[in-house]
XYZ file of C-alpha atoms in Angstrom:
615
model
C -40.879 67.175 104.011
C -37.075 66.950 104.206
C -35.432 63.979 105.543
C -34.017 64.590 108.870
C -30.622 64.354 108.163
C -31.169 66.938 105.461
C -32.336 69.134 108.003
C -28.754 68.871 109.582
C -26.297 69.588 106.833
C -23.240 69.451 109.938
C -24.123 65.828 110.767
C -24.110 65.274 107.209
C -21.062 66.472 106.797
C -19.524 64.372 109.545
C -20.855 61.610 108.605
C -19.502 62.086 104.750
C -15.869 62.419 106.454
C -16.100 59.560 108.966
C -17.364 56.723 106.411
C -15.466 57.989 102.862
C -11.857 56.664 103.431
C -8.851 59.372 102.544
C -7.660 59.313 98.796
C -8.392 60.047 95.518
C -11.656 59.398 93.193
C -11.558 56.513 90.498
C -13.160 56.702 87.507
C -14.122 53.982 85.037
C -16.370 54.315 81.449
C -18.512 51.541 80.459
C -19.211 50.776 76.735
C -22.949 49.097 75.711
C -21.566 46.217 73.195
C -24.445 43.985 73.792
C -25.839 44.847 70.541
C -29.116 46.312 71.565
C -30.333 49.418 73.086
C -30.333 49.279 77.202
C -32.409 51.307 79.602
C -29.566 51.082 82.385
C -26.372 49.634 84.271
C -26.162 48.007 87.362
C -23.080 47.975 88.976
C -21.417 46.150 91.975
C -18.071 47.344 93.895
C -16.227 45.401 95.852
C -16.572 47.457 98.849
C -18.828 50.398 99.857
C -18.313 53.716 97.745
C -19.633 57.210 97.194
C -20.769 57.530 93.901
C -18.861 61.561 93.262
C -20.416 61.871 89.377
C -22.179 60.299 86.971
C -22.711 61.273 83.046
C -26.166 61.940 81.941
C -26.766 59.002 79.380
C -28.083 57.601 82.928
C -29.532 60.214 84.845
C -31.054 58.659 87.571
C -28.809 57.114 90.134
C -30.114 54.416 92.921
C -29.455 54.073 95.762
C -27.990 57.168 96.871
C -25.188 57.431 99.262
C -22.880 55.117 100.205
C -23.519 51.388 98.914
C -21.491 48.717 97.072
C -23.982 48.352 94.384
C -25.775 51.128 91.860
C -28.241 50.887 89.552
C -29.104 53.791 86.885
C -31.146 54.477 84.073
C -33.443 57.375 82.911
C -32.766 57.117 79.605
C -32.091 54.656 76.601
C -28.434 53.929 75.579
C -27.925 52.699 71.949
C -25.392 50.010 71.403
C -21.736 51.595 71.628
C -22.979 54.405 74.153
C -20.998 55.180 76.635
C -21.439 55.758 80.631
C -18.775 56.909 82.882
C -18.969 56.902 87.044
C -16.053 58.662 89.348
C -16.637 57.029 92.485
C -14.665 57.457 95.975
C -12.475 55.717 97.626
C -10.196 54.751 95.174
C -9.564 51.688 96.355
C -13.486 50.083 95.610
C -12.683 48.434 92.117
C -15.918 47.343 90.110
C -16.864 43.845 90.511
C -19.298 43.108 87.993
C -21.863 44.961 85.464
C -25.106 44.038 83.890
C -26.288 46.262 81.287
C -30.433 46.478 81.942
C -32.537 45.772 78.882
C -35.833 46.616 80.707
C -36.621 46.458 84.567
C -38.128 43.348 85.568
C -40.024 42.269 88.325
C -38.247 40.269 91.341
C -38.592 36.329 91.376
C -40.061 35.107 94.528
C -38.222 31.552 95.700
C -40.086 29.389 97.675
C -38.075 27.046 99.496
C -34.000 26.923 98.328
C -33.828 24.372 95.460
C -34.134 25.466 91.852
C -37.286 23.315 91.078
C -39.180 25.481 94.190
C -38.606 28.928 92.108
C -41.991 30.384 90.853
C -42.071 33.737 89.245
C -43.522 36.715 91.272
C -46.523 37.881 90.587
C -47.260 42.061 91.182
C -50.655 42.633 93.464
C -52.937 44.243 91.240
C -52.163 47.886 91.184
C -56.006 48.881 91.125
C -56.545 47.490 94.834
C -58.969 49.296 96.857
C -56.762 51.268 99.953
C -56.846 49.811 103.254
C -58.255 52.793 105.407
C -56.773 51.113 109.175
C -59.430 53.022 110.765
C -57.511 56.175 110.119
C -58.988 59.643 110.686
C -58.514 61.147 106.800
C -59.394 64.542 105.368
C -62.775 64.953 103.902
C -64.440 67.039 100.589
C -63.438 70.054 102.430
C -59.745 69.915 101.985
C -58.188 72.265 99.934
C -57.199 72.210 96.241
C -54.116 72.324 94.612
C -53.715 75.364 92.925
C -50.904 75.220 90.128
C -48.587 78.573 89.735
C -49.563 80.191 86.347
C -46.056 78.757 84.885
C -46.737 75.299 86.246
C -46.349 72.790 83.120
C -46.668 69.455 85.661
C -47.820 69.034 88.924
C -48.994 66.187 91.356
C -51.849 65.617 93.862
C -53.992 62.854 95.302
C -56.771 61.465 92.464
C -59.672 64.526 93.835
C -56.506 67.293 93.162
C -55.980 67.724 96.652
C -52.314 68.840 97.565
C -52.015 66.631 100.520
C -51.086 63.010 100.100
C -51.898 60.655 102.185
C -51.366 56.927 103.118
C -54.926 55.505 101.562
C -54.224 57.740 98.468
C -53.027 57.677 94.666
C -50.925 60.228 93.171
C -52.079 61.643 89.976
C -49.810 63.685 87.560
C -51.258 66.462 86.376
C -50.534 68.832 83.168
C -51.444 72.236 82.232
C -53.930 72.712 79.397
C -52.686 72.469 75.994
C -49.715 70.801 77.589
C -48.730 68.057 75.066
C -48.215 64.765 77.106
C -46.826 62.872 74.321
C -43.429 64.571 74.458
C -43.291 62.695 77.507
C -40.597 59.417 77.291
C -40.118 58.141 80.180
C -41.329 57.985 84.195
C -39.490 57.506 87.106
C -40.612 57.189 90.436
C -38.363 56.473 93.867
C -39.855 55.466 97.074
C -37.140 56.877 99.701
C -34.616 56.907 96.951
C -35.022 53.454 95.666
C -36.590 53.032 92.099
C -39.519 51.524 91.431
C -38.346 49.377 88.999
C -42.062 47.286 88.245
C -43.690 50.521 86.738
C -44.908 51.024 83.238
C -42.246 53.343 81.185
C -45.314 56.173 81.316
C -48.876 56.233 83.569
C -50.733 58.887 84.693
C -51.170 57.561 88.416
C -49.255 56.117 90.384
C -52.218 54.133 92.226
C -52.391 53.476 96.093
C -51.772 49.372 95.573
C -48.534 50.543 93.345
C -47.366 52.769 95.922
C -47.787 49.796 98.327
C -45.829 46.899 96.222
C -42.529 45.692 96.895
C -40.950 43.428 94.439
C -38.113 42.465 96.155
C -35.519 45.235 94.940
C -32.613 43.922 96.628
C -31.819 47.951 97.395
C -35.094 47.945 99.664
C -33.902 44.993 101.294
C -37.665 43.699 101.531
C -38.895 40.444 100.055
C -41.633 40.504 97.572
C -44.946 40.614 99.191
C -48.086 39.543 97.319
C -50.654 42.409 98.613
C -50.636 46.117 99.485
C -51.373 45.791 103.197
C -48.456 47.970 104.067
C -47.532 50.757 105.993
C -45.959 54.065 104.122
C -46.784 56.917 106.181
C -43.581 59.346 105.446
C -42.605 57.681 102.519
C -41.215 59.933 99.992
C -41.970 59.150 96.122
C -39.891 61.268 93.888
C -41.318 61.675 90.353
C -39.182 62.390 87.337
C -40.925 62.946 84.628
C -38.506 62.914 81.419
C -39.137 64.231 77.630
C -36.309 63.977 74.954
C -34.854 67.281 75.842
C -36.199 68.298 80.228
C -37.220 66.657 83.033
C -39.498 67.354 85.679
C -38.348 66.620 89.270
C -40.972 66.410 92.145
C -42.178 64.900 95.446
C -44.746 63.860 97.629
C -44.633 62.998 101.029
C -47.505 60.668 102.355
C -48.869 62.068 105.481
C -50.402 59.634 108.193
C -53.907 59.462 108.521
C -53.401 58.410 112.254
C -51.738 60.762 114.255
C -51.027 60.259 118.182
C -48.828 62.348 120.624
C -47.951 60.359 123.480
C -46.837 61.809 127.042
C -43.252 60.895 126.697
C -41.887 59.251 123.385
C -37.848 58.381 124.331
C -35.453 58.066 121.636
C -33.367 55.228 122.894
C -29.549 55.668 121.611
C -27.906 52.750 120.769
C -25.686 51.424 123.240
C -22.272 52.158 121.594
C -23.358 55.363 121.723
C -19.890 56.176 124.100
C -17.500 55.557 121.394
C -19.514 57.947 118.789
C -18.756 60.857 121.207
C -15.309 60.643 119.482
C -16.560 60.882 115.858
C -19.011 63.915 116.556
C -18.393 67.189 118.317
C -20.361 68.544 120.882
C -22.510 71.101 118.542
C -23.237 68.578 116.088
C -24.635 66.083 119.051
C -27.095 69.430 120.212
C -28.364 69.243 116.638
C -28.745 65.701 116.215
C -31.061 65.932 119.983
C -32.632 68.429 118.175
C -33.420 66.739 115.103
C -35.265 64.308 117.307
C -37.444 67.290 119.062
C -38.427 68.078 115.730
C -39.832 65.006 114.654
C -41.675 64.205 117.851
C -39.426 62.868 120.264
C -39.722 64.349 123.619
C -36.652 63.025 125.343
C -33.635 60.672 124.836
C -32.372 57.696 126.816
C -28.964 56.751 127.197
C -28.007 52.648 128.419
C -24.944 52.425 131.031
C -23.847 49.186 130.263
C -22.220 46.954 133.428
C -20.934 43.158 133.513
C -20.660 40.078 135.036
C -18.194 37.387 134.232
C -20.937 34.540 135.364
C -24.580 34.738 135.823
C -23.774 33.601 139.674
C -21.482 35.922 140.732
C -22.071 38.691 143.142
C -19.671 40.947 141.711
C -21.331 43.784 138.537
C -18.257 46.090 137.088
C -17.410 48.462 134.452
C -15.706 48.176 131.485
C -13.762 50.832 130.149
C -12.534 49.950 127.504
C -13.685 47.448 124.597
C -12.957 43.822 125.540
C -14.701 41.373 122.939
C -13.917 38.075 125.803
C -16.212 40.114 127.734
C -18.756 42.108 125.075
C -19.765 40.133 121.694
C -20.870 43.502 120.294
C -17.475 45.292 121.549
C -19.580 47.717 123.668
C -18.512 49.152 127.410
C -19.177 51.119 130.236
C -19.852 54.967 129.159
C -17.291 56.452 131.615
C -18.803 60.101 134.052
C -17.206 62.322 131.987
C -18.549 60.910 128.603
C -22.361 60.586 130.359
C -22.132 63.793 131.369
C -21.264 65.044 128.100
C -23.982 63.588 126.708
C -26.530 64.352 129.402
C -25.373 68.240 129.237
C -26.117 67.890 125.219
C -29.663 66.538 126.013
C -30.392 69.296 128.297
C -29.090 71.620 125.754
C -31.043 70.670 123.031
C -34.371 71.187 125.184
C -35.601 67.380 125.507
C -35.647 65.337 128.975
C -33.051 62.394 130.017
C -33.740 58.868 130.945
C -30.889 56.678 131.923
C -31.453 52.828 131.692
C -28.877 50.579 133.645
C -28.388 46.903 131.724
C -26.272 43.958 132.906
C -24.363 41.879 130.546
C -22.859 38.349 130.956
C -19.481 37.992 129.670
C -18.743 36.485 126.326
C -16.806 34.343 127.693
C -18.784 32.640 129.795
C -21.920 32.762 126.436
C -19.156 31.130 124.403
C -19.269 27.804 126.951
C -22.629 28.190 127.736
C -25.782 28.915 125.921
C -27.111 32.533 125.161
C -27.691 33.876 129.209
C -29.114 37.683 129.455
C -29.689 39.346 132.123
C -32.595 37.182 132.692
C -30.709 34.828 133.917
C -28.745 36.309 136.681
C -28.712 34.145 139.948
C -26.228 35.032 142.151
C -24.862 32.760 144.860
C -24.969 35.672 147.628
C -28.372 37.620 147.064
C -27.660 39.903 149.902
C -24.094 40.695 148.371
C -24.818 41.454 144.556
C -27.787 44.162 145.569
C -25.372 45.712 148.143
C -22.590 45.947 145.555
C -25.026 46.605 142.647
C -26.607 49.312 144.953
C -23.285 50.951 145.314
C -22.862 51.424 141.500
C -26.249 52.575 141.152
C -25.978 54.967 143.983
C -22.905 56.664 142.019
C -24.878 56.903 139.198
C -28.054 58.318 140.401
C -25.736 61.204 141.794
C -24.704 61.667 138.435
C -28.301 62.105 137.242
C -29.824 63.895 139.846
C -27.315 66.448 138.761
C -28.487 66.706 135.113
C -32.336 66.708 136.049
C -32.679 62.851 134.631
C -36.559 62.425 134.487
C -36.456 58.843 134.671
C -33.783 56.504 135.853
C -34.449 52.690 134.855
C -32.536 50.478 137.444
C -33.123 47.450 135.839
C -33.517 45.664 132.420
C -35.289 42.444 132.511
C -34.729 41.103 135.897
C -35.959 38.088 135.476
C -34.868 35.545 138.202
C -33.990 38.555 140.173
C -37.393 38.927 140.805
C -38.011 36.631 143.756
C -35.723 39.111 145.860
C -38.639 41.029 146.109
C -37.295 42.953 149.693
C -34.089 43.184 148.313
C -34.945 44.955 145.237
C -36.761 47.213 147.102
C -34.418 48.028 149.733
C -32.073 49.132 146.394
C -34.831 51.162 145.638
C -35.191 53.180 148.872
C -31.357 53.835 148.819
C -31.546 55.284 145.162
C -34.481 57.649 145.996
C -32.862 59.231 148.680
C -30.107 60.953 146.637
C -31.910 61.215 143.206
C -35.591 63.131 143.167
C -36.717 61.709 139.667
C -38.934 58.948 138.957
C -37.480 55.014 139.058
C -38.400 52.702 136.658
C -37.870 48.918 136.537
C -38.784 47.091 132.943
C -40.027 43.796 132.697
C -39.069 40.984 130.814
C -42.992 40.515 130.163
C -42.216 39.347 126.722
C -40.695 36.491 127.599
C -43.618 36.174 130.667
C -46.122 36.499 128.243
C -44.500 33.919 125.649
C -44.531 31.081 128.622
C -47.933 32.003 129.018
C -49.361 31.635 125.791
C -47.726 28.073 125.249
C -50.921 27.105 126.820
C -54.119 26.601 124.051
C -56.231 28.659 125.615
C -53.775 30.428 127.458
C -54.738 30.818 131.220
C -55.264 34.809 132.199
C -55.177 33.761 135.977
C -51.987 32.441 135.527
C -49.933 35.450 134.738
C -50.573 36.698 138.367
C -48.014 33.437 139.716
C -45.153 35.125 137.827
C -45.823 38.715 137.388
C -43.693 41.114 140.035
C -44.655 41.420 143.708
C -42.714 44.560 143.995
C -44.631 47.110 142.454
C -46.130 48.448 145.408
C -42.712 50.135 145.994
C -43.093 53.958 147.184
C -40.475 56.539 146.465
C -39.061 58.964 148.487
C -41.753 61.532 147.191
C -44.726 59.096 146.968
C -44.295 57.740 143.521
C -44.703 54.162 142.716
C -42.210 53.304 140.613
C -42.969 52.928 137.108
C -43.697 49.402 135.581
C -42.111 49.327 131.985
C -42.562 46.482 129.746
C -40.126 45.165 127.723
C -41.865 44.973 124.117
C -40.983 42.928 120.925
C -43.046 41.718 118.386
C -44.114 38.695 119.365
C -46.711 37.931 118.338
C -48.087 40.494 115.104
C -49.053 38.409 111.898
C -49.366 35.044 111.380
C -48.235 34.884 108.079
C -44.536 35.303 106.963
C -45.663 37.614 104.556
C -47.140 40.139 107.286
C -49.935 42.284 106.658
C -50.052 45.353 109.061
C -53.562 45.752 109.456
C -53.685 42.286 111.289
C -51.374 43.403 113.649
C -52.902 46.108 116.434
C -55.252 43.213 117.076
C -53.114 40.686 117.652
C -50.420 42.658 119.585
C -53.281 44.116 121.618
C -54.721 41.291 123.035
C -51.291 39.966 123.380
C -50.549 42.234 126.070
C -53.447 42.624 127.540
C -53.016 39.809 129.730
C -50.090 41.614 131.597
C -51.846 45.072 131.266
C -55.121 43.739 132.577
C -53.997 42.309 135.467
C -51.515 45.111 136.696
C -54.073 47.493 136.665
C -56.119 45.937 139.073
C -53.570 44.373 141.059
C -51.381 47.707 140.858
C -53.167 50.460 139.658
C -51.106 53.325 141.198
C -47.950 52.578 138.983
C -47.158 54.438 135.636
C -46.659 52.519 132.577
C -44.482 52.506 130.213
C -42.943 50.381 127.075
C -39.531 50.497 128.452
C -38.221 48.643 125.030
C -40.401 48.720 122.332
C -38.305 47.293 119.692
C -38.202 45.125 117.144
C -35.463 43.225 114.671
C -36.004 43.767 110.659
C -35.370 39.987 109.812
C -38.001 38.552 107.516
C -40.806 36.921 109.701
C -39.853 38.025 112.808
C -43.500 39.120 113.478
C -44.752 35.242 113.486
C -44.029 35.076 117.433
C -42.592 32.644 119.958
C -39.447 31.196 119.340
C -39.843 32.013 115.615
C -38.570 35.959 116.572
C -35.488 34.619 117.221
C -35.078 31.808 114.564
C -36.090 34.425 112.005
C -34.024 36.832 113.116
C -30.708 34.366 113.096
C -31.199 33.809 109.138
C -30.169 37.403 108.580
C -33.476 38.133 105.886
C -33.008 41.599 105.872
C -37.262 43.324 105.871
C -37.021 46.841 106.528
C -40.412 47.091 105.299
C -41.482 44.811 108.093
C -40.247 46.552 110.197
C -42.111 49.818 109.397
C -45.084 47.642 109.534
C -44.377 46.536 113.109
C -43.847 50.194 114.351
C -47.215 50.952 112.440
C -49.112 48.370 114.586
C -47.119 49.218 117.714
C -48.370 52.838 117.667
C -51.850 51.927 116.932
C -51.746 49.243 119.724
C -50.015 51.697 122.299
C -52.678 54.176 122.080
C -55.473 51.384 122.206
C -53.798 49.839 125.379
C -53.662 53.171 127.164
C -49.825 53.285 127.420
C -48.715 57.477 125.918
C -44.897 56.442 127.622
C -42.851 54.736 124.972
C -39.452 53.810 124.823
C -38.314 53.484 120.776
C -35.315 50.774 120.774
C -32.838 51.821 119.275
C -31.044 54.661 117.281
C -27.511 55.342 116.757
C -26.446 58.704 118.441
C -25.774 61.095 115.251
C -27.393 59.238 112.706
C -23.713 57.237 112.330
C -24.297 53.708 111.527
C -24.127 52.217 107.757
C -27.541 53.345 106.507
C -30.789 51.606 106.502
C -29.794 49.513 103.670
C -27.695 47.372 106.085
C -30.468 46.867 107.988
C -30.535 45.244 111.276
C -32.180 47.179 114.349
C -30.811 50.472 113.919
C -33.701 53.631 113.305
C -31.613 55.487 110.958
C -33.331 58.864 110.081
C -33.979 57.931 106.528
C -35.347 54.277 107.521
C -38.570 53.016 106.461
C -39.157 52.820 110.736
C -38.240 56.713 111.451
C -40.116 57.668 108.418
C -43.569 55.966 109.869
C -43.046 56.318 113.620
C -42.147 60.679 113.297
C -44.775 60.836 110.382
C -46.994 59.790 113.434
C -45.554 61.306 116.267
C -44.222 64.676 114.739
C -45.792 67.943 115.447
């Protein structure tokens, strides 16, 4: 299976042109005077660069794309070789360079002084595969049948074409096929080398395919087991003798597969000032993409403000104000939301709009961190009526582009208690927009209060759950509860296993689940924000999430695991209405090697949640 951006050689294109700065290549040969033969080069810049060629003493080039640092090997380099690397822009100059002797496995530190540092050990790489209670093919599936000019090919270890996430893949060769010709092995997981392999094998074994050694280009600690998640991981093979190679890959399929109701690509919220870096076509495509893998509609945030958490006054912001914004985001403006809305409809996928409040930087900068949680205004009566009015404008707006779903608020949290007044907003909405009305709960944060009590009291989540979900629509909907959604908690081990966490994220949320149904049991529900940051640890829960997340330990792989045991636990709790926080509209962001939140289509998180969700 292609990557997704693959699929859309435009937004490719674009996004080529928008992150490669203007000017000429640069070019630079390195010379091997260490003495000995090396295996490889790795090679920093002092800013991000496109790697344009490469000679073949190194064939193999990692990452690819756009990084500051490169890494590549393939083939042995006798002292005085040479290796030479045209790179773009121009104005990157090489910072350092290590020539590789042999790939080694990462050191793990425990701790941050020098005496702490203990060597990494690699799982064993004949560990049984963790089946997750997956649905797998049996005897029945088909065999690989090699092409009568086939020298190499690959399959699981029973020569079945298909690989999936609880199997190995085997290299196979055609008889009379002489295997020792065969130098060296490479194999990249999405693109990365897997730099603790043997220089030849004949399998690459489940546990291997599951072991992350802390290659700083996977941004993922080292992990010491093979309890991972790798559905739609791509593991390119190339097999090298002293005069071919052999390029080939496998693509592991899921062995759970679930097709919720509604599964809502959430674009990022800067999503306004992308419209400037990618035409109109190209945004169709990109929606498209997204159909393609699974997603059955998109949701867009309109971002509003509020200079104080007491005022009674919400306004746009039209332009990028970073006293008011932290993140430098504003208000979409009508034309640019109906743009985009007019793309989504295009591209054959439904709309949700999600309003969200902000308090002004300024204000944070005095004060500590207040959300929208914490908006109290002085005049109740006033902020809904002036709120109202900006939602009212809105909702005209989206009744006019079919909007399936319009989500009024984002974690209302002390706004709660207005219980009439909410609802009053409610009943003006409905009358000029016909689709459904959401409202999503900060239930994380509910939940989190609740479970600082050993046991935690189930009764108790009724004192502080909403009293407004009885609300009817103009049409006789209730509206529909969404619950805000991070990982809190999934493992409780820093080093996170995902088959732990369905269970614990199940009966997490059980307590608000359980007790809406039979209090409520008309309303739809939905994870309004399922989301979660790819700092190391942030599965560990309470406050931890956010500790974790403020040390900046990148964990893609994490991540992936999180979105593994969200799915799982989604379709166990009954909830086929999903919200996935958050992807940048056109696939423009940095890459997944940055890391952060973004779902970037060749991220560890898109490649498990569409091998899942995809058609």
């Amino acid at each position: 299976m292609r990557s997704a951006a693959g699929r859309v050689l435009s937004l490719v294109l674009v996004a080529v042109v928008l992150m490669s700065a203007v000017g000429l290549a640069a070019s630079q040969t390195f010379v091997n005077k260490t003495g000995k033969t090396v295996t490889g080069i790795r090679i920093t810049f002092s800013k991000r660069v496109m790697v344009t060629r490469h000679d073949s003493a190194f064939p193999d080039q990692s990452p690819r794309g756009r990084s500051d640092q490169f890494t590549f090997s393939g083939r042995d380099l006798r002292n005085l070789g040479r290796f030479s690397i045209t790179w773009m822009p121009s104005s990157a100059k090489v910072k350092d360079y290590e020539w590789i002797e042999k790939a080694q496995p990462a050191q793990a530190t425990q701790g941050t002084s020098p005496s702490s540092e203990q060597e990494f050990t690699l799982p064993d790489p004949n560990t049984p595969p963790i089946l997750y209670g997956n649905d797998y093919p049996g005897p029945d599936e088909p065999l690989y049948q090699p092409k009568p000019d086939e020298q190499i090919w690959l399959t699981d270890a029973d020569g079945h074409e298909d690989i999936y996430d609880n199997d190995s893949i085997k290299i196979n060769y055609a008889p009379g096929f002489d295997k020792s010709q065969i130098t060296k092995i490479n194999v990249y997981r999405n693109g990365m080398v897997m730099r603790f392999l043997p220089d030849t094998f004949d399998v690459l074994t489940n546990a291997q395919m599951q072991t992350f050694d802390g290659n700083p280009l996977e941004h993922s600690p080292a992990s010491s087991h093979t309890d991972h998640a790798i559905m739609g991981y791509e593991y390119e093979f190339k097999i090298l003798s002293a005069g071919h190679a052999w390029i080939m890959k496998k693509t592991v399929k899921s062995g759970f597969r679930w097709w919720p109701k509604e599964v809502w690509a959430e674009i990022n919220s800067n999503w306004p000032d992308f419209l400037v870096k990618l035409s109109y076509c190209d945004m169709v495509a990109f929606f498209k993409v997204l159909k393609h893998d699974g997603f059955t509609g998109v949701c867009l945030d309109m971002r509003y403000y509020m200079d104080t958490p007491y005022d009674n006054r919400v306004y746009v912001l039209p332009t990028r104000d970073p006293s008011v914004m932290m993140w430098n985001n504003r208000t979409a403006s009508d034309e640019e939301l109906k743009t985009a809305l007019k793309a989504i409809n295009e591209a054959g996928v439904e709309a949700q709009v999600r309003s969200m409040i902000y308090i002004s930087h300024e204000y944070q900068s005095g004060n500590r961190i207040i959300t929208e949680n914490h908006i109290k205004p002085s005049n109740p009566a006033l902020f809904f009526q002036n709120h109202g009015d900006m939602m009212l404008a809105l909702a005209r707006i989206l009744e006019e582009y079919n909007v399936k779903v319009f989500t009024v608020y984002e974690d209302p949290e002390q706004l709660e208690e207005y219980a009439y007044l909410l609802q009053k907003k409610y009943d003006r909405i409905t009358r000029v927009f016909s689709g459904e009305l959401g409202l999503d709960e900060a239930n994380n944060n509910m939940l989190n209060n609740l479970f600082g009590e050993e046991p935690p009291d189930p009764e108790r989540f009724g004192e502080i759950a909403g009293k407004f979900w009885g609300w009817i629509d103009a049409y006789g909907r209730p509206m529909i509860r969404e619950y805000s959604c991070w990982a809190i908690p999934m493992d409780t081990s820093k080093d996170q296993r995902a088959s732990v966490m369905t269970g614990k994220f199940v009966k997490f949320w059980k307590y608000a689940t359980d007790y809406y149904r039979r209090v409520f049991s008309r309303n739809e529900e939905m994870f309004g924000e399922q989301g979660v940051y790819d700092a190391d640890g942030v599965c560990l829960g309470g406050n931890k999430y956010w500790n974790m997340q403020e040390k900046k330990v990148l964990d893609n792989q994490e991540a992936a695991d999180v979105w593994y045991g969200y799915l799982k636990g989604d379709q166990e709790l009954g909830i086929d209405r999903i919200n996935i926080w958050s992807l940048p509209l056109g696939d423009f962001w940095y890459g997944y090697d940055v890391g952060d939140f973004m779902i970037c289509f060749d991220s560890p998180m898109y490649r498990v949640i569409t091998s899942i969700i995809a058609p």
